[in-house]
């Protein structure tokens, strides 16, 4: 049986590692994600995404687009993305979450 100290240690390590990962992603905003890379913004612009931009680039933009607009007809590049992830995002959006926050909750 695990003691309380063991669980505290596990939770502390998990919280610190998640915090460091979030800080690293947000810090990446300053080094990698800027409007010059306009090919990267298919659902949100850098201005619209704000501080959440590092969390939604590349495939995240496509998944958000599918969650908000659905798959295009006739098929475009969006058909290469499987439907479960955007479907889960869309479900959370129906519960009232904004698309980016819904995507982060699913992740």
PDB file of N, CA and C in Angstrom:
ATOM      1  N   UNK A   1       0.840  -1.174   0.000  1.00  0.00           N
ATOM      2  CA  UNK A   1       0.000   0.000   0.000  1.00  0.00           C
ATOM      3  C   UNK A   1       0.891   1.246   0.000  1.00  0.00           C
ATOM      4  N   UNK A   2       0.481   2.232  -0.751  1.00  0.00           N
ATOM      5  CA  UNK A   2       1.268   3.454  -0.854  1.00  0.00           C
ATOM      6  C   UNK A   2       0.892   4.429   0.249  1.00  0.00           C
ATOM      7  N   UNK A   3       1.902   5.092   0.776  1.00  0.00           N
ATOM      8  CA  UNK A   3       1.643   6.082   1.816  1.00  0.00           C
ATOM      9  C   UNK A   3       1.268   7.425   1.188  1.00  0.00           C
ATOM     10  N   UNK A   4       0.805   8.311   2.029  1.00  0.00           N
ATOM     11  CA  UNK A   4       0.452   9.655   1.549  1.00  0.00           C
ATOM     12  C   UNK A   4       1.668  10.377   0.995  1.00  0.00           C
ATOM     13  N   UNK A   5       2.810  10.154   1.588  1.00  0.00           N
ATOM     14  CA  UNK A   5       4.037  10.797   1.124  1.00  0.00           C
ATOM     15  C   UNK A   5       4.368  10.344  -0.302  1.00  0.00           C
ATOM     16  N   UNK A   6       4.141   9.059  -0.587  1.00  0.00           N
ATOM     17  CA  UNK A   6       4.384   8.562  -1.943  1.00  0.00           C
ATOM     18  C   UNK A   6       3.474   9.249  -2.954  1.00  0.00           C
ATOM     19  N   UNK A   7       2.210   9.386  -2.618  1.00  0.00           N
ATOM     20  CA  UNK A   7       1.254  10.026  -3.526  1.00  0.00           C
ATOM     21  C   UNK A   7       1.569  11.502  -3.704  1.00  0.00           C
ATOM     22  N   UNK A   8       1.983  12.155  -2.621  1.00  0.00           N
ATOM     23  CA  UNK A   8       2.361  13.570  -2.730  1.00  0.00           C
ATOM     24  C   UNK A   8       3.551  13.732  -3.671  1.00  0.00           C
ATOM     25  N   UNK A   9       4.500  12.844  -3.560  1.00  0.00           N
ATOM     26  CA  UNK A   9       5.684  12.897  -4.418  1.00  0.00           C
ATOM     27  C   UNK A   9       5.291  12.689  -5.872  1.00  0.00           C
ATOM     28  N   UNK A  10       4.432  11.722  -6.136  1.00  0.00           N
ATOM     29  CA  UNK A  10       3.979  11.449  -7.496  1.00  0.00           C
ATOM     30  C   UNK A  10       3.227  12.656  -8.062  1.00  0.00           C
ATOM     31  N   UNK A  11       2.311  13.207  -7.276  1.00  0.00           N
ATOM     32  CA  UNK A  11       1.536  14.362  -7.731  1.00  0.00           C
ATOM     33  C   UNK A  11       2.412  15.592  -7.929  1.00  0.00           C
ATOM     34  N   UNK A  12       3.402  15.776  -7.083  1.00  0.00           N
ATOM     35  CA  UNK A  12       4.326  16.903  -7.223  1.00  0.00           C
ATOM     36  C   UNK A  12       5.132  16.780  -8.503  1.00  0.00           C
ATOM     37  N   UNK A  13       5.667  15.593  -8.754  1.00  0.00           N
ATOM     38  CA  UNK A  13       6.441  15.380  -9.980  1.00  0.00           C
ATOM     39  C   UNK A  13       5.556  15.587 -11.211  1.00  0.00           C
ATOM     40  N   UNK A  14       4.338  15.086 -11.190  1.00  0.00           N
ATOM     41  CA  UNK A  14       3.419  15.261 -12.320  1.00  0.00           C
ATOM     42  C   UNK A  14       3.102  16.736 -12.533  1.00  0.00           C
ATOM     43  N   UNK A  15       2.812  17.457 -11.464  1.00  0.00           N
ATOM     44  CA  UNK A  15       2.468  18.878 -11.580  1.00  0.00           C
ATOM     45  C   UNK A  15       3.652  19.695 -12.080  1.00  0.00           C
ATOM     46  N   UNK A  16       4.830  19.430 -11.561  1.00  0.00           N
ATOM     47  CA  UNK A  16       6.014  20.171 -11.995  1.00  0.00           C
ATOM     48  C   UNK A  16       6.332  19.870 -13.457  1.00  0.00           C
ATOM     49  N   UNK A  17       6.250  18.606 -13.860  1.00  0.00           N
ATOM     50  CA  UNK A  17       6.580  18.272 -15.255  1.00  0.00           C
ATOM     51  C   UNK A  17       5.553  18.868 -16.216  1.00  0.00           C
ATOM     52  N   UNK A  18       4.267  18.841 -15.876  1.00  0.00           N
ATOM     53  CA  UNK A  18       3.240  19.467 -16.720  1.00  0.00           C
ATOM     54  C   UNK A  18       3.442  20.971 -16.796  1.00  0.00           C
ATOM     55  N   UNK A  19       3.783  21.586 -15.676  1.00  0.00           N
ATOM     56  CA  UNK A  19       4.026  23.028 -15.652  1.00  0.00           C
ATOM     57  C   UNK A  19       5.222  23.395 -16.522  1.00  0.00           C
ATOM     58  N   UNK A  20       6.287  22.629 -16.423  1.00  0.00           N
ATOM     59  CA  UNK A  20       7.465  22.894 -17.255  1.00  0.00           C
ATOM     60  C   UNK A  20       7.145  22.729 -18.738  1.00  0.00           C
ATOM     61  N   UNK A  21       6.350  21.719 -19.081  1.00  0.00           N
ATOM     62  CA  UNK A  21       5.973  21.523 -20.484  1.00  0.00           C
ATOM     63  C   UNK A  21       5.134  22.693 -20.976  1.00  0.00           C
ATOM     64  N   UNK A  22       4.200  23.170 -20.173  1.00  0.00           N
ATOM     65  CA  UNK A  22       3.369  24.319 -20.570  1.00  0.00           C
ATOM     66  C   UNK A  22       4.211  25.583 -20.720  1.00  0.00           C
ATOM     67  N   UNK A  23       5.144  25.803 -19.798  1.00  0.00           N
ATOM     68  CA  UNK A  23       6.023  26.965 -19.889  1.00  0.00           C
ATOM     69  C   UNK A  23       6.884  26.881 -21.152  1.00  0.00           C
ATOM     70  N   UNK A  24       7.389  25.696 -21.468  1.00  0.00           N
ATOM     71  CA  UNK A  24       8.203  25.530 -22.669  1.00  0.00           C
ATOM     72  C   UNK A  24       7.399  25.820 -23.933  1.00  0.00           C
ATOM     73  N   UNK A  25       6.151  25.369 -23.969  1.00  0.00           N
ATOM     74  CA  UNK A  25       5.312  25.641 -25.137  1.00  0.00           C
ATOM     75  C   UNK A  25       4.994  27.121 -25.271  1.00  0.00           C
ATOM     76  N   UNK A  26       4.671  27.759 -24.159  1.00  0.00           N
ATOM     77  CA  UNK A  26       4.366  29.187 -24.213  1.00  0.00           C
ATOM     78  C   UNK A  26       5.626  29.978 -24.558  1.00  0.00           C
ATOM     79  N   UNK A  27       6.766  29.566 -24.027  1.00  0.00           N
ATOM     80  CA  UNK A  27       8.022  30.243 -24.370  1.00  0.00           C
ATOM     81  C   UNK A  27       8.327  30.087 -25.858  1.00  0.00           C
ATOM     82  N   UNK A  28       7.894  28.991 -26.445  1.00  0.00           N
ATOM     83  CA  UNK A  28       8.085  28.793 -27.874  1.00  0.00           C
ATOM     84  C   UNK A  28       7.388  29.850 -28.710  1.00  0.00           C
ATOM     85  N   UNK A  29       6.360  30.482 -28.156  1.00  0.00           N
ATOM     86  CA  UNK A  29       5.672  31.564 -28.843  1.00  0.00           C
ATOM     87  C   UNK A  29       6.656  32.669 -29.220  1.00  0.00           C
ATOM     88  N   UNK A  30       7.575  32.955 -28.344  1.00  0.00           N
ATOM     89  CA  UNK A  30       8.516  34.048 -28.563  1.00  0.00           C
ATOM     90  C   UNK A  30       9.593  33.671 -29.581  1.00  0.00           C
ATOM     91  N   UNK A  31       9.859  32.391 -29.774  1.00  0.00           N
ATOM     92  CA  UNK A  31      10.955  31.985 -30.642  1.00  0.00           C
ATOM     93  C   UNK A  31      10.520  31.446 -31.996  1.00  0.00           C
ATOM     94  N   UNK A  32       9.343  30.848 -32.087  1.00  0.00           N
ATOM     95  CA  UNK A  32       8.969  30.142 -33.309  1.00  0.00           C
ATOM     96  C   UNK A  32       7.681  30.583 -33.979  1.00  0.00           C
ATOM     97  N   UNK A  33       6.721  31.047 -33.229  1.00  0.00           N
ATOM     98  CA  UNK A  33       5.394  31.271 -33.787  1.00  0.00           C
ATOM     99  C   UNK A  33       5.124  32.756 -33.937  1.00  0.00           C
ATOM    100  N   UNK A  34       5.204  33.225 -35.163  1.00  0.00           N
ATOM    101  CA  UNK A  34       4.937  34.625 -35.432  1.00  0.00           C
ATOM    102  C   UNK A  34       4.262  34.733 -36.782  1.00  0.00           C
ATOM    103  N   UNK A  35       3.603  35.843 -37.037  1.00  0.00           N
ATOM    104  CA  UNK A  35       2.770  35.963 -38.241  1.00  0.00           C
ATOM    105  C   UNK A  35       3.492  35.718 -39.567  1.00  0.00           C
ATOM    106  N   UNK A  36       4.795  35.779 -39.579  1.00  0.00           N
ATOM    107  CA  UNK A  36       5.532  35.532 -40.820  1.00  0.00           C
ATOM    108  C   UNK A  36       5.209  34.153 -41.394  1.00  0.00           C
ATOM    109  N   UNK A  37       4.862  33.211 -40.543  1.00  0.00           N
ATOM    110  CA  UNK A  37       4.534  31.857 -40.976  1.00  0.00           C
ATOM    111  C   UNK A  37       3.031  31.725 -41.234  1.00  0.00           C
ATOM    112  N   UNK A  38       2.524  32.502 -42.162  1.00  0.00           N
ATOM    113  CA  UNK A  38       1.074  32.538 -42.382  1.00  0.00           C
ATOM    114  C   UNK A  38       0.521  31.221 -42.916  1.00  0.00           C
ATOM    115  N   UNK A  39       1.354  30.368 -43.504  1.00  0.00           N
ATOM    116  CA  UNK A  39       0.893  29.072 -43.999  1.00  0.00           C
ATOM    117  C   UNK A  39       0.407  28.183 -42.867  1.00  0.00           C
ATOM    118  N   UNK A  40       0.733  28.544 -41.667  1.00  0.00           N
ATOM    119  CA  UNK A  40       0.420  27.726 -40.506  1.00  0.00           C
ATOM    120  C   UNK A  40      -0.950  28.007 -39.913  1.00  0.00           C
ATOM    121  N   UNK A  41      -1.612  29.066 -40.359  1.00  0.00           N
ATOM    122  CA  UNK A  41      -2.843  29.492 -39.716  1.00  0.00           C
ATOM    123  C   UNK A  41      -4.042  29.187 -40.601  1.00  0.00           C
ATOM    124  N   UNK A  42      -4.659  28.047 -40.381  1.00  0.00           N
ATOM    125  CA  UNK A  42      -5.810  27.663 -41.200  1.00  0.00           C
ATOM    126  C   UNK A  42      -7.125  27.864 -40.455  1.00  0.00           C
ATOM    127  N   UNK A  43      -7.102  27.991 -39.149  1.00  0.00           N
ATOM    128  CA  UNK A  43      -8.320  28.194 -38.372  1.00  0.00           C
ATOM    129  C   UNK A  43      -8.253  29.494 -37.575  1.00  0.00           C
ATOM    130  N   UNK A  44      -7.107  29.787 -36.997  1.00  0.00           N
ATOM    131  CA  UNK A  44      -6.922  30.978 -36.180  1.00  0.00           C
ATOM    132  C   UNK A  44      -5.690  31.734 -36.642  1.00  0.00           C
ATOM    133  N   UNK A  45      -5.759  33.051 -36.600  1.00  0.00           N
ATOM    134  CA  UNK A  45      -4.574  33.866 -36.857  1.00  0.00           C
ATOM    135  C   UNK A  45      -3.770  33.961 -35.563  1.00  0.00           C
ATOM    136  N   UNK A  46      -2.555  34.458 -35.670  1.00  0.00           N
ATOM    137  CA  UNK A  46      -1.733  34.628 -34.476  1.00  0.00           C
ATOM    138  C   UNK A  46      -2.404  35.601 -33.510  1.00  0.00           C
ATOM    139  N   UNK A  47      -3.007  36.633 -34.047  1.00  0.00           N
ATOM    140  CA  UNK A  47      -3.673  37.627 -33.197  1.00  0.00           C
ATOM    141  C   UNK A  47      -4.894  37.013 -32.502  1.00  0.00           C
ATOM    142  N   UNK A  48      -5.692  36.243 -33.232  1.00  0.00           N
ATOM    143  CA  UNK A  48      -6.905  35.649 -32.661  1.00  0.00           C
ATOM    144  C   UNK A  48      -6.579  34.605 -31.597  1.00  0.00           C
ATOM    145  N   UNK A  49      -5.520  33.828 -31.797  1.00  0.00           N
ATOM    146  CA  UNK A  49      -5.165  32.776 -30.844  1.00  0.00           C
ATOM    147  C   UNK A  49      -4.492  33.341 -29.603  1.00  0.00           C
ATOM    148  N   UNK A  50      -3.781  34.459 -29.755  1.00  0.00           N
ATOM    149  CA  UNK A  50      -3.111  35.082 -28.617  1.00  0.00           C
ATOM    150  C   UNK A  50      -2.069  34.182 -27.981  1.00  0.00           C
ATOM    151  N   UNK A  51      -2.067  34.142 -26.651  1.00  0.00           N
ATOM    152  CA  UNK A  51      -1.056  33.369 -25.932  1.00  0.00           C
ATOM    153  C   UNK A  51      -1.211  31.865 -26.131  1.00  0.00           C
ATOM    154  N   UNK A  52      -2.362  31.424 -26.658  1.00  0.00           N
ATOM    155  CA  UNK A  52      -2.587  29.994 -26.859  1.00  0.00           C
ATOM    156  C   UNK A  52      -2.022  29.491 -28.186  1.00  0.00           C
ATOM    157  N   UNK A  53      -1.429  30.371 -28.975  1.00  0.00           N
ATOM    158  CA  UNK A  53      -0.919  29.997 -30.288  1.00  0.00           C
ATOM    159  C   UNK A  53       0.023  28.791 -30.270  1.00  0.00           C
ATOM    160  N   UNK A  54       0.969  28.677 -29.334  1.00  0.00           N
ATOM    161  CA  UNK A  54       1.856  27.502 -29.369  1.00  0.00           C
ATOM    162  C   UNK A  54       1.136  26.177 -29.207  1.00  0.00           C
ATOM    163  N   UNK A  55      -0.058  26.201 -28.630  1.00  0.00           N
ATOM    164  CA  UNK A  55      -0.795  24.964 -28.389  1.00  0.00           C
ATOM    165  C   UNK A  55      -1.610  24.498 -29.591  1.00  0.00           C
ATOM    166  N   UNK A  56      -1.783  25.355 -30.599  1.00  0.00           N
ATOM    167  CA  UNK A  56      -2.698  24.998 -31.688  1.00  0.00           C
ATOM    168  C   UNK A  56      -2.063  25.033 -33.062  1.00  0.00           C
ATOM    169  N   UNK A  57      -0.773  25.101 -33.173  1.00  0.00           N
ATOM    170  CA  UNK A  57      -0.164  25.177 -34.500  1.00  0.00           C
ATOM    171  C   UNK A  57      -0.133  23.826 -35.187  1.00  0.00           C
ATOM    172  N   UNK A  58       0.172  23.874 -36.455  1.00  0.00           N
ATOM    173  CA  UNK A  58       0.292  22.729 -37.342  1.00  0.00           C
ATOM    174  C   UNK A  58      -0.971  21.868 -37.331  1.00  0.00           C
ATOM    175  N   UNK A  59      -0.906  20.637 -36.923  1.00  0.00           N
ATOM    176  CA  UNK A  59      -2.083  19.761 -36.974  1.00  0.00           C
ATOM    177  C   UNK A  59      -3.215  20.264 -36.094  1.00  0.00           C
ATOM    178  N   UNK A  60      -2.889  20.941 -35.009  1.00  0.00           N
ATOM    179  CA  UNK A  60      -3.925  21.478 -34.138  1.00  0.00           C
ATOM    180  C   UNK A  60      -4.854  22.423 -34.868  1.00  0.00           C
ATOM    181  N   UNK A  61      -4.312  23.212 -35.776  1.00  0.00           N
ATOM    182  CA  UNK A  61      -5.140  24.126 -36.570  1.00  0.00           C
ATOM    183  C   UNK A  61      -6.121  23.348 -37.441  1.00  0.00           C
ATOM    184  N   UNK A  62      -5.645  22.272 -38.047  1.00  0.00           N
ATOM    185  CA  UNK A  62      -6.527  21.467 -38.904  1.00  0.00           C
ATOM    186  C   UNK A  62      -7.633  20.802 -38.088  1.00  0.00           C
ATOM    187  N   UNK A  63      -7.265  20.251 -36.923  1.00  0.00           N
ATOM    188  CA  UNK A  63      -8.275  19.606 -36.085  1.00  0.00           C
ATOM    189  C   UNK A  63      -9.327  20.608 -35.613  1.00  0.00           C
ATOM    190  N   UNK A  64      -8.897  21.820 -35.241  1.00  0.00           N
ATOM    191  CA  UNK A  64      -9.857  22.835 -34.835  1.00  0.00           C
ATOM    192  C   UNK A  64     -10.767  23.223 -35.995  1.00  0.00           C
ATOM    193  N   UNK A  65     -10.187  23.321 -37.179  1.00  0.00           N
ATOM    194  CA  UNK A  65     -10.995  23.667 -38.351  1.00  0.00           C
ATOM    195  C   UNK A  65     -12.055  22.593 -38.613  1.00  0.00           C
ATOM    196  N   UNK A  66     -11.659  21.323 -38.506  1.00  0.00           N
ATOM    197  CA  UNK A  66     -12.613  20.231 -38.717  1.00  0.00           C
ATOM    198  C   UNK A  66     -13.685  20.244 -37.628  1.00  0.00           C
ATOM    199  N   UNK A  67     -13.273  20.502 -36.366  1.00  0.00           N
ATOM    200  CA  UNK A  67     -14.234  20.529 -35.261  1.00  0.00           C
ATOM    201  C   UNK A  67     -15.260  21.639 -35.452  1.00  0.00           C
ATOM    202  N   UNK A  68     -14.834  22.778 -35.976  1.00  0.00           N
ATOM    203  CA  UNK A  68     -15.728  23.918 -36.139  1.00  0.00           C
ATOM    204  C   UNK A  68     -16.547  23.815 -37.427  1.00  0.00           C
ATOM    205  N   UNK A  69     -15.892  23.461 -38.538  1.00  0.00           N
ATOM    206  CA  UNK A  69     -16.549  23.497 -39.847  1.00  0.00           C
ATOM    207  C   UNK A  69     -16.917  22.135 -40.418  1.00  0.00           C
ATOM    208  N   UNK A  70     -16.361  21.059 -39.858  1.00  0.00           N
ATOM    209  CA  UNK A  70     -16.581  19.728 -40.424  1.00  0.00           C
ATOM    210  C   UNK A  70     -15.645  19.480 -41.607  1.00  0.00           C
ATOM    211  N   UNK A  71     -15.740  18.308 -42.176  1.00  0.00           N
ATOM    212  CA  UNK A  71     -14.923  17.982 -43.341  1.00  0.00           C
ATOM    213  C   UNK A  71     -15.495  18.681 -44.569  1.00  0.00           C
ATOM    214  N   UNK A  72     -14.608  19.078 -45.469  1.00  0.00           N
ATOM    215  CA  UNK A  72     -15.038  19.793 -46.668  1.00  0.00           C
ATOM    216  C   UNK A  72     -15.508  18.833 -47.747  1.00  0.00           C
ATOM    217  N   UNK A  73     -16.443  19.316 -48.560  1.00  0.00           N
ATOM    218  CA  UNK A  73     -16.881  18.562 -49.732  1.00  0.00           C
ATOM    219  C   UNK A  73     -16.789  19.497 -50.920  1.00  0.00           C
ATOM    220  N   UNK A  74     -16.058  19.186 -51.934  1.00  0.00           N
ATOM    221  CA  UNK A  74     -15.265  17.981 -52.136  1.00  0.00           C
ATOM    222  C   UNK A  74     -14.068  17.940 -51.180  1.00  0.00           C
ATOM    223  N   UNK A  75     -13.551  16.751 -50.965  1.00  0.00           N
ATOM    224  CA  UNK A  75     -12.467  16.565 -49.986  1.00  0.00           C
ATOM    225  C   UNK A  75     -11.255  17.434 -50.287  1.00  0.00           C
ATOM    226  N   UNK A  76     -10.666  17.929 -49.210  1.00  0.00           N
ATOM    227  CA  UNK A  76      -9.425  18.692 -49.310  1.00  0.00           C
ATOM    228  C   UNK A  76      -8.390  18.019 -48.424  1.00  0.00           C
ATOM    229  N   UNK A  77      -7.391  18.782 -48.036  1.00  0.00           N
ATOM    230  CA  UNK A  77      -6.348  18.218 -47.171  1.00  0.00           C
ATOM    231  C   UNK A  77      -6.881  17.753 -45.824  1.00  0.00           C
ATOM    232  N   UNK A  78      -8.038  18.234 -45.409  1.00  0.00           N
ATOM    233  CA  UNK A  78      -8.566  17.858 -44.098  1.00  0.00           C
ATOM    234  C   UNK A  78      -8.930  16.380 -44.004  1.00  0.00           C
ATOM    235  N   UNK A  79      -9.107  15.693 -45.127  1.00  0.00           N
ATOM    236  CA  UNK A  79      -9.520  14.292 -45.063  1.00  0.00           C
ATOM    237  C   UNK A  79      -8.426  13.370 -44.545  1.00  0.00           C
ATOM    238  N   UNK A  80      -7.191  13.855 -44.443  1.00  0.00           N
ATOM    239  CA  UNK A  80      -6.119  13.006 -43.932  1.00  0.00           C
ATOM    240  C   UNK A  80      -6.147  12.910 -42.405  1.00  0.00           C
ATOM    241  N   UNK A  81      -7.038  13.658 -41.754  1.00  0.00           N
ATOM    242  CA  UNK A  81      -7.118  13.663 -40.304  1.00  0.00           C
ATOM    243  C   UNK A  81      -8.306  12.815 -39.850  1.00  0.00           C
ATOM    244  N   UNK A  82      -8.049  11.906 -38.925  1.00  0.00           N
ATOM    245  CA  UNK A  82      -9.091  11.019 -38.425  1.00  0.00           C
ATOM    246  C   UNK A  82     -10.151  11.799 -37.648  1.00  0.00           C
ATOM    247  N   UNK A  83     -11.383  11.323 -37.604  1.00  0.00           N
ATOM    248  CA  UNK A  83     -12.491  12.118 -37.063  1.00  0.00           C
ATOM    249  C   UNK A  83     -12.674  12.110 -35.544  1.00  0.00           C
ATOM    250  N   UNK A  84     -12.085  11.188 -34.801  1.00  0.00           N
ATOM    251  CA  UNK A  84     -12.395  11.113 -33.369  1.00  0.00           C
ATOM    252  C   UNK A  84     -11.949  12.361 -32.618  1.00  0.00           C
ATOM    253  N   UNK A  85     -10.746  12.810 -32.847  1.00  0.00           N
ATOM    254  CA  UNK A  85     -10.227  13.971 -32.113  1.00  0.00           C
ATOM    255  C   UNK A  85     -11.078  15.215 -32.362  1.00  0.00           C
ATOM    256  N   UNK A  86     -11.356  15.589 -33.627  1.00  0.00           N
ATOM    257  CA  UNK A  86     -12.220  16.755 -33.817  1.00  0.00           C
ATOM    258  C   UNK A  86     -13.654  16.525 -33.330  1.00  0.00           C
ATOM    259  N   UNK A  87     -14.121  15.290 -33.346  1.00  0.00           N
ATOM    260  CA  UNK A  87     -15.467  15.006 -32.838  1.00  0.00           C
ATOM    261  C   UNK A  87     -15.535  15.243 -31.334  1.00  0.00           C
ATOM    262  N   UNK A  88     -14.495  14.854 -30.610  1.00  0.00           N
ATOM    263  CA  UNK A  88     -14.455  15.101 -29.166  1.00  0.00           C
ATOM    264  C   UNK A  88     -14.391  16.596 -28.870  1.00  0.00           C
ATOM    265  N   UNK A  89     -13.611  17.318 -29.670  1.00  0.00           N
ATOM    266  CA  UNK A  89     -13.542  18.773 -29.517  1.00  0.00           C
ATOM    267  C   UNK A  89     -14.926  19.382 -29.751  1.00  0.00           C
ATOM    268  N   UNK A  90     -15.594  18.933 -30.822  1.00  0.00           N
ATOM    269  CA  UNK A  90     -16.927  19.455 -31.142  1.00  0.00           C
ATOM    270  C   UNK A  90     -17.919  19.163 -30.010  1.00  0.00           C
ATOM    271  N   UNK A  91     -17.802  18.007 -29.379  1.00  0.00           N
ATOM    272  CA  UNK A  91     -18.689  17.670 -28.251  1.00  0.00           C
ATOM    273  C   UNK A  91     -18.490  18.649 -27.098  1.00  0.00           C
ATOM    274  N   UNK A  92     -17.234  18.955 -26.783  1.00  0.00           N
ATOM    275  CA  UNK A  92     -16.970  19.903 -25.700  1.00  0.00           C
ATOM    276  C   UNK A  92     -17.401  21.316 -26.084  1.00  0.00           C
ATOM    277  N   UNK A  93     -17.317  21.637 -27.374  1.00  0.00           N
ATOM    278  CA  UNK A  93     -17.797  22.940 -27.825  1.00  0.00           C
ATOM    279  C   UNK A  93     -19.299  23.061 -27.613  1.00  0.00           C
ATOM    280  N   UNK A  94     -20.024  21.976 -27.816  1.00  0.00           N
ATOM    281  CA  UNK A  94     -21.480  21.995 -27.598  1.00  0.00           C
ATOM    282  C   UNK A  94     -21.829  22.198 -26.131  1.00  0.00           C
ATOM    283  N   UNK A  95     -20.881  21.864 -25.246  1.00  0.00           N
ATOM    284  CA  UNK A  95     -21.088  22.085 -23.815  1.00  0.00           C
ATOM    285  C   UNK A  95     -20.734  23.507 -23.392  1.00  0.00           C
ATOM    286  N   UNK A  96     -20.248  24.311 -24.348  1.00  0.00           N
ATOM    287  CA  UNK A  96     -19.994  25.715 -24.053  1.00  0.00           C
ATOM    288  C   UNK A  96     -18.547  26.158 -24.065  1.00  0.00           C
ATOM    289  N   UNK A  97     -17.606  25.239 -24.283  1.00  0.00           N
ATOM    290  CA  UNK A  97     -16.194  25.641 -24.320  1.00  0.00           C
ATOM    291  C   UNK A  97     -15.864  26.273 -25.676  1.00  0.00           C
ATOM    292  N   UNK A  98     -14.950  27.237 -25.649  1.00  0.00           N
ATOM    293  CA  UNK A  98     -14.421  27.797 -26.889  1.00  0.00           C
ATOM    294  C   UNK A  98     -13.607  26.716 -27.594  1.00  0.00           C
ATOM    295  N   UNK A  99     -13.464  26.771 -28.920  1.00  0.00           N
ATOM    296  CA  UNK A  99     -12.771  25.702 -29.650  1.00  0.00           C
ATOM    297  C   UNK A  99     -11.347  25.405 -29.145  1.00  0.00           C
ATOM    298  N   UNK A 100     -10.551  26.428 -28.917  1.00  0.00           N
ATOM    299  CA  UNK A 100      -9.170  26.183 -28.455  1.00  0.00           C
ATOM    300  C   UNK A 100      -9.183  25.518 -27.087  1.00  0.00           C
ATOM    301  N   UNK A 101     -10.007  26.020 -26.178  1.00  0.00           N
ATOM    302  CA  UNK A 101     -10.076  25.438 -24.829  1.00  0.00           C
ATOM    303  C   UNK A 101     -10.626  24.014 -24.879  1.00  0.00           C
ATOM    304  N   UNK A 102     -11.570  23.759 -25.768  1.00  0.00           N
ATOM    305  CA  UNK A 102     -12.102  22.391 -25.927  1.00  0.00           C
ATOM    306  C   UNK A 102     -10.993  21.462 -26.410  1.00  0.00           C
ATOM    307  N   UNK A 103     -10.210  21.924 -27.376  1.00  0.00           N
ATOM    308  CA  UNK A 103      -9.095  21.109 -27.879  1.00  0.00           C
ATOM    309  C   UNK A 103      -8.061  20.833 -26.801  1.00  0.00           C
ATOM    310  N   UNK A 104      -7.741  21.842 -25.997  1.00  0.00           N
ATOM    311  CA  UNK A 104      -6.776  21.633 -24.911  1.00  0.00           C
ATOM    312  C   UNK A 104      -7.324  20.679 -23.863  1.00  0.00           C
ATOM    313  N   UNK A 105      -8.634  20.741 -23.611  1.00  0.00           N
ATOM    314  CA  UNK A 105      -9.245  19.810 -22.643  1.00  0.00           C
ATOM    315  C   UNK A 105      -9.173  18.376 -23.147  1.00  0.00           C
ATOM    316  N   UNK A 106      -9.400  18.171 -24.443  1.00  0.00           N
ATOM    317  CA  UNK A 106      -9.319  16.819 -25.012  1.00  0.00           C
ATOM    318  C   UNK A 106      -7.901  16.294 -24.928  1.00  0.00           C
ATOM    319  N   UNK A 107      -6.942  17.159 -25.237  1.00  0.00           N
ATOM    320  CA  UNK A 107      -5.534  16.745 -25.171  1.00  0.00           C
ATOM    321  C   UNK A 107      -5.184  16.370 -23.761  1.00  0.00           C
TER     322      UNK A 107
END
